[in-house]
mmCIF file of C-alpha atoms in Angstrom:
data_model
loop_
_atom_site.group_PDB
_atom_site.id
_atom_site.type_symbol
_atom_site.label_atom_id
_atom_site.label_comp_id
_atom_site.label_asym_id
_atom_site.label_seq_id
_atom_site.Cartn_x
_atom_site.Cartn_y
_atom_site.Cartn_z
ATOM 1 C CA MET P 136 115.430 113.154 98.250
ATOM 2 C CA LEU P 137 114.401 110.395 96.611
ATOM 3 C CA CYS P 138 112.118 109.332 94.172
ATOM 4 C CA VAL P 139 111.014 106.291 93.665
ATOM 5 C CA THR P 140 107.975 105.302 90.559
ATOM 6 C CA CYS P 141 106.560 102.569 90.864
ATOM 7 C CA THR P 142 104.482 100.481 87.260
ATOM 8 C CA ASP P 143 103.235 97.214 89.431
ATOM 9 C CA MET P 144 100.368 98.786 88.784
ATOM 10 C CA ALA P 145 98.608 95.060 87.929
ATOM 11 C CA ALA P 146 100.632 94.167 91.207
ATOM 12 C CA LEU P 147 99.235 96.950 93.727
ATOM 13 C CA GLY P 148 95.393 96.886 91.925
ATOM 14 C CA GLY P 149 94.409 93.812 93.781
ATOM 15 C CA SER P 150 95.018 91.859 89.374
ATOM 16 C CA HIS P 151 97.402 89.815 91.343
ATOM 17 C CA PRO P 152 97.399 90.033 94.495
ATOM 18 C CA GLU P 153 100.034 86.999 95.262
ATOM 19 C CA THR P 154 102.519 89.193 93.511
ATOM 20 C CA CYS P 155 101.671 91.836 95.714
ATOM 21 C CA TYR P 156 102.322 89.991 98.232
ATOM 22 C CA GLY P 157 105.654 88.255 97.316
ATOM 23 C CA ARG P 158 106.784 91.643 96.375
ATOM 24 C CA TYR P 159 105.290 94.202 99.373
ATOM 25 C CA GLY P 160 104.509 91.582 102.286
ATOM 26 C CA ALA P 161 100.585 93.470 101.245
ATOM 27 C CA MET P 162 97.615 91.985 100.587
ATOM 28 C CA PRO P 163 95.726 94.794 97.799
ATOM 29 C CA ILE P 164 92.229 95.945 97.954
ATOM 30 C CA GLN P 165 90.515 95.332 94.307
ATOM 31 C CA SER P 166 88.001 98.500 94.143
ATOM 32 C CA ALA P 167 88.292 101.170 91.719
ATOM 33 C CA ARG P 168 87.801 103.891 94.127
ATOM 34 C CA TYR P 169 90.941 103.486 95.985
ATOM 35 C CA LEU P 170 93.244 101.882 93.221
ATOM 36 C CA GLN P 171 96.105 104.407 93.348
ATOM 37 C CA GLU P 172 95.958 105.543 96.995
ATOM 38 C CA LEU P 173 95.351 101.855 98.307
ATOM 39 C CA ALA P 174 99.365 101.675 95.582
ATOM 40 C CA LEU P 175 100.394 103.658 96.980
ATOM 41 C CA ARG P 176 100.583 103.116 100.674
ATOM 42 C CA ILE P 177 101.984 99.617 99.910
ATOM 43 C CA LEU P 178 104.635 101.567 97.879
ATOM 44 C CA LEU P 179 105.062 103.811 101.205
ATOM 45 C CA GLN P 180 105.037 101.032 103.507
ATOM 46 C CA THR P 181 108.076 98.742 101.747
ATOM 47 C CA MET P 182 109.766 103.014 101.006
ATOM 48 C CA SER P 183 109.300 102.599 105.521
ATOM 49 C CA THR P 184 110.255 99.356 105.800
ATOM 50 C CA THR P 185 112.738 98.893 103.690
ATOM 51 C CA ALA P 186 114.271 102.065 104.390
ATOM 52 C CA ALA P 187 114.346 100.763 108.711
ATOM 53 C CA ARG P 188 116.885 98.027 107.825
ATOM 54 C CA TYR P 189 119.637 99.975 107.463
ATOM 55 C CA GLY P 190 118.013 102.642 110.515
ATOM 56 C CA ARG P 191 116.110 105.452 108.403
ATOM 57 C CA THR P 192 113.675 107.117 107.695
ATOM 58 C CA ILE P 193 111.632 108.782 105.577
ATOM 59 C CA LYS P 194 108.902 111.392 105.634
ATOM 60 C CA PRO P 195 106.845 111.350 102.350
ATOM 61 C CA ILE P 196 107.334 114.788 100.568
ATOM 62 C CA LEU P 197 104.509 114.483 97.589
ATOM 63 C CA SER P 198 102.639 111.326 95.800
ATOM 64 C CA VAL P 199 101.462 110.965 92.544
ATOM 65 C CA GLY P 200 98.709 108.266 91.410
ATOM 66 C CA MET P 201 98.617 107.967 87.519
ATOM 67 C CA ALA P 202 96.332 105.849 85.402
ATOM 68 C CA PHE P 203 99.692 104.180 85.139
ATOM 69 C CA TYR P 204 101.930 104.205 87.261
ATOM 70 C CA VAL P 205 102.009 105.620 91.177
ATOM 71 C CA ARG P 206 105.489 107.921 92.585
ATOM 72 C CA VAL P 207 106.420 109.154 95.555
ATOM 73 C CA PHE P 208 108.596 112.161 97.010
ATOM 74 C CA VAL P 209 110.071 111.529 99.819
ATOM 75 C CA GLU P 210 112.999 112.325 101.910
ATOM 76 C CA VAL P 211 114.604 110.365 104.092
ATOM 77 C CA ASN P 212 117.716 111.347 107.528
ATOM 78 C CA ASP P 213 119.409 109.188 109.697
ATOM 79 C CA ASP P 214 116.470 108.454 112.527
ATOM 80 C CA LYS P 215 117.584 104.929 114.624
ATOM 81 C CA ALA P 216 115.719 105.735 116.731
ATOM 82 C CA GLY P 217 112.589 107.118 115.206
ATOM 83 C CA VAL P 218 113.105 103.201 113.680
ATOM 84 C CA SER P 219 111.850 101.751 116.130
ATOM 85 C CA ILE P 220 107.517 103.266 115.231
ATOM 86 C CA HIS P 221 105.456 101.292 113.246
ATOM 87 C CA TYR P 222 101.677 102.239 112.080
ATOM 88 C CA LEU P 223 99.645 99.658 111.392
ATOM 89 C CA LEU P 224 96.680 100.261 108.664
ATOM 90 C CA HIS P 225 93.504 97.946 108.212
ATOM 91 C CA PHE P 226 91.387 98.886 105.831
ATOM 92 C CA GLN P 227 87.190 97.892 106.839
ATOM 93 C CA LEU P 228 85.730 97.426 103.955
ATOM 94 C CA ASP P 229 81.920 97.120 105.364
ATOM 95 C CA LEU P 230 83.084 100.481 106.837
ATOM 96 C CA GLY P 231 84.841 102.118 104.152
ATOM 97 C CA ARG P 232 87.265 103.781 106.754
ATOM 98 C CA TYR P 233 91.127 102.905 107.598
ATOM 99 C CA LEU P 234 91.763 102.306 110.939
ATOM 100 C CA ILE P 235 95.401 103.125 112.201
ATOM 101 C CA VAL P 236 96.927 101.047 114.794
ATOM 102 C CA THR P 237 100.431 102.587 116.284
ATOM 103 C CA GLY P 238 102.694 101.930 119.989
ATOM 104 C CA LEU P 239 103.101 99.214 122.266
ATOM 105 C CA SER P 240 100.127 97.829 121.615
ATOM 106 C CA LEU P 241 100.132 96.948 117.974
ATOM 107 C CA LEU P 242 99.455 93.075 118.487
ATOM 108 C CA PHE P 243 97.200 93.322 121.230
ATOM 109 C CA GLN P 244 94.542 95.714 119.271
ATOM 110 C CA LEU P 245 94.749 93.397 115.902
ATOM 111 C CA GLU P 246 94.124 90.361 118.362
ATOM 112 C CA HIS P 247 90.825 92.287 119.015
ATOM 113 C CA LEU P 248 90.286 93.609 115.969
ATOM 114 C CA TYR P 249 90.401 89.901 114.563
ATOM 115 C CA ARG P 250 88.525 89.196 117.487
ATOM 116 C CA HIS P 251 85.158 91.159 117.075
ATOM 117 C CA MET P 252 85.069 91.407 113.025
ATOM 118 C CA GLU P 253 82.545 89.929 110.701
ATOM 119 C CA TYR P 254 84.261 88.474 107.554
ATOM 120 C CA THR P 255 82.094 88.483 104.769
ATOM 121 C CA ALA P 256 82.232 86.607 100.790
ATOM 122 C CA LEU P 257 83.344 89.500 97.587
#
């Protein structure tokens, strides 16, 4: 069991997107409705990627988002076979929904997704 607390809510919340990209490899959406959830997802993705470098996987047990921090409890397992399974979470602003892109056809699905997406200024 591993507990991680992250107090970097300015970056995770979208106030400093370039800092978030540099530290976590993710681009946050500055939206009060999804702030805590998005911060938790970015933190879990970073933890999962870091664990995969060492041939381990994580399983979230409990996630907590508070006003100025997020905390996650994860179970860490030695599972080199599970490391090769990747997921990508994409949020569509116009529809207000998440899309989960999985499997070996990840790049093809992303290419199709971005080719048919309309970009709008916020």
